[in-house]
Amino acid sequence: MGRRLEELYKNEAANQIEAVRQNILVDMKEVHTLKAENKTLTECLNYWSNLALKTFDCLSAPSLRDELCAVATALIGGDYVIPTGGGGGGNESDLRWDGRRPDEPDFVFQRRCFSHAVKYITTKYSVKQNKGRSR
């Protein structure tokens, strides 16, 4: 009877140890998942904060502000301009040309157009640094 009781205790202890190991593995998987999610959110935050800083820089200069508003308005309005010369045809195509995604809310589309306009203006007017030695 003593050996049987000892064996039951050993089995119960082994079961408890295995349960703890399983919980640790689950917790470690959750930690890795949370680390990956944190990294993604940090990259997203950095992207949007850099875009906000570039936007403020563009809005501070009147000439850039006017051009930024013109580009954003053209993107949001989707003004169709028929190129002169060349053949092709008119505006009878049923294909999407305005860049809007299906089932995209208006404010999301407008925000995306504005961010593209900011990227366009900042790359257009950015000062490129010369590589190499300076004199």
Coordinates of C-alpha atoms in Angstrom, one line a residue:
M1 CA 0.0 0.0 0.0
G2 CA 2.9 2.4 0.7
R3 CA 4.4 1.8 -2.7
R4 CA 1.1 2.4 -4.3
L5 CA 0.7 5.6 -2.5
E6 CA 4.2 6.7 -3.4
E7 CA 3.6 5.9 -7.0
L8 CA 0.3 8.0 -7.0
Y9 CA 2.3 10.9 -5.5
K10 CA 5.0 10.6 -8.2
N11 CA 2.4 10.5 -10.9
E12 CA 0.6 13.5 -9.6
A13 CA 3.9 15.4 -9.2
A14 CA 4.8 14.5 -12.8
N15 CA 1.4 15.7 -14.0
Q16 CA 1.8 19.0 -12.1
I17 CA 5.3 19.5 -13.6
E18 CA 4.0 18.8 -17.1
A19 CA 1.1 21.3 -16.6
V20 CA 3.6 23.9 -15.5
R21 CA 5.8 23.3 -18.5
Q22 CA 2.8 23.6 -20.8
N23 CA 1.8 26.9 -19.2
I24 CA 5.4 28.2 -19.6
L25 CA 5.4 27.3 -23.3
V26 CA 2.0 29.0 -23.8
D27 CA 3.3 32.1 -21.9
M28 CA 6.5 32.2 -24.0
K29 CA 4.5 32.0 -27.2
E30 CA 2.3 34.9 -26.0
V31 CA 5.4 36.9 -25.1
H32 CA 6.9 36.4 -28.6
T33 CA 3.5 37.4 -30.1
L34 CA 3.3 40.5 -28.0
K35 CA 6.9 41.5 -28.9
A36 CA 6.2 41.2 -32.6
E37 CA 3.0 43.2 -32.2
N38 CA 4.9 45.8 -30.2
K39 CA 7.5 46.1 -32.9
T40 CA 4.9 46.5 -35.6
L41 CA 3.1 49.2 -33.6
T42 CA 6.3 51.1 -32.9
E43 CA 7.2 51.1 -36.6
C44 CA 3.7 52.3 -37.5
L45 CA 4.0 55.1 -34.8
N46 CA 7.4 56.2 -36.2
Y47 CA 6.0 56.3 -39.7
W48 CA 3.1 58.4 -38.8
S49 CA 5.1 60.8 -36.6
N50 CA 7.6 61.3 -39.4
L51 CA 4.8 62.0 -41.8
A52 CA 3.3 64.5 -39.4
L53 CA 6.6 66.3 -39.0
K54 CA 7.0 66.4 -42.8
T55 CA 3.5 67.7 -43.1
F56 CA 4.1 70.5 -40.6
D57 CA 7.3 71.4 -42.5
C58 CA 5.3 71.6 -45.7
L59 CA 2.5 73.7 -44.1
S60 CA 5.0 76.2 -42.7
A61 CA 6.2 77.5 -46.1
P62 CA 3.4 79.3 -48.0
S63 CA 4.5 78.1 -51.5
L64 CA 4.8 74.5 -50.3
R65 CA 1.4 74.8 -48.5
D66 CA -0.3 76.0 -51.7
E67 CA 1.3 73.3 -53.8
L68 CA 0.5 70.6 -51.2
C69 CA -3.2 71.7 -51.1
A70 CA -3.3 71.7 -54.9
V71 CA -1.8 68.2 -55.2
A72 CA -4.1 66.8 -52.4
T73 CA -7.2 68.4 -53.9
A74 CA -6.3 66.9 -57.3
L75 CA -5.8 63.5 -55.8
I76 CA -9.0 63.6 -53.7
G77 CA -11.1 65.1 -56.5
G78 CA -9.8 62.7 -59.1
D79 CA -9.9 65.3 -61.8
Y80 CA -9.6 63.5 -65.1
V81 CA -7.4 65.3 -67.6
I82 CA -7.5 64.1 -71.2
P83 CA -4.0 64.3 -72.6
T84 CA -3.7 66.3 -75.8
G85 CA -2.5 64.6 -78.9
G86 CA -1.8 61.0 -79.3
G87 CA -4.8 58.7 -79.9
G88 CA -6.4 56.6 -77.3
G89 CA -9.9 57.7 -76.8
G90 CA -11.9 59.4 -74.2
N91 CA -13.2 58.6 -70.8
E92 CA -15.4 55.7 -71.7
S93 CA -13.4 53.1 -69.8
D94 CA -15.1 51.2 -66.9
L95 CA -11.8 50.7 -65.2
R96 CA -11.1 52.4 -61.9
W97 CA -8.7 55.3 -62.4
D98 CA -9.1 57.4 -59.2
G99 CA -7.1 55.1 -56.9
R100 CA -9.9 54.6 -54.5
R101 CA -10.2 51.1 -53.0
P102 CA -13.6 49.4 -53.0
D103 CA -15.6 49.9 -49.8
E104 CA -13.1 52.6 -48.6
P105 CA -14.6 55.3 -46.4
D106 CA -14.3 58.9 -47.6
F107 CA -12.1 60.1 -44.7
V108 CA -9.7 57.2 -45.2
F109 CA -9.3 57.9 -48.9
Q110 CA -8.8 61.6 -48.2
R111 CA -6.2 60.9 -45.6
R112 CA -4.4 58.6 -47.9
C113 CA -4.4 61.2 -50.7
F114 CA -3.1 63.8 -48.4
S115 CA -0.3 61.6 -47.2
H116 CA 0.7 60.8 -50.8
A117 CA 0.7 64.6 -51.5
V118 CA 3.0 65.2 -48.6
K119 CA 5.3 62.5 -49.8
Y120 CA 5.3 63.9 -53.3
I121 CA 6.0 67.5 -52.1
T122 CA 8.7 66.5 -49.6
T123 CA 10.6 64.4 -52.2
K124 CA 10.2 67.1 -54.8
Y125 CA 11.7 69.8 -52.7
S126 CA 14.1 67.8 -50.5
V127 CA 17.8 68.8 -50.6
K128 CA 19.8 65.8 -51.6
Q129 CA 23.1 65.5 -49.7
N130 CA 26.3 65.0 -51.7
K131 CA 28.1 61.8 -50.9
G132 CA 31.8 61.9 -50.5
R133 CA 34.2 64.3 -48.9
S134 CA 33.3 67.9 -48.5
R135 CA 35.8 70.7 -49.0

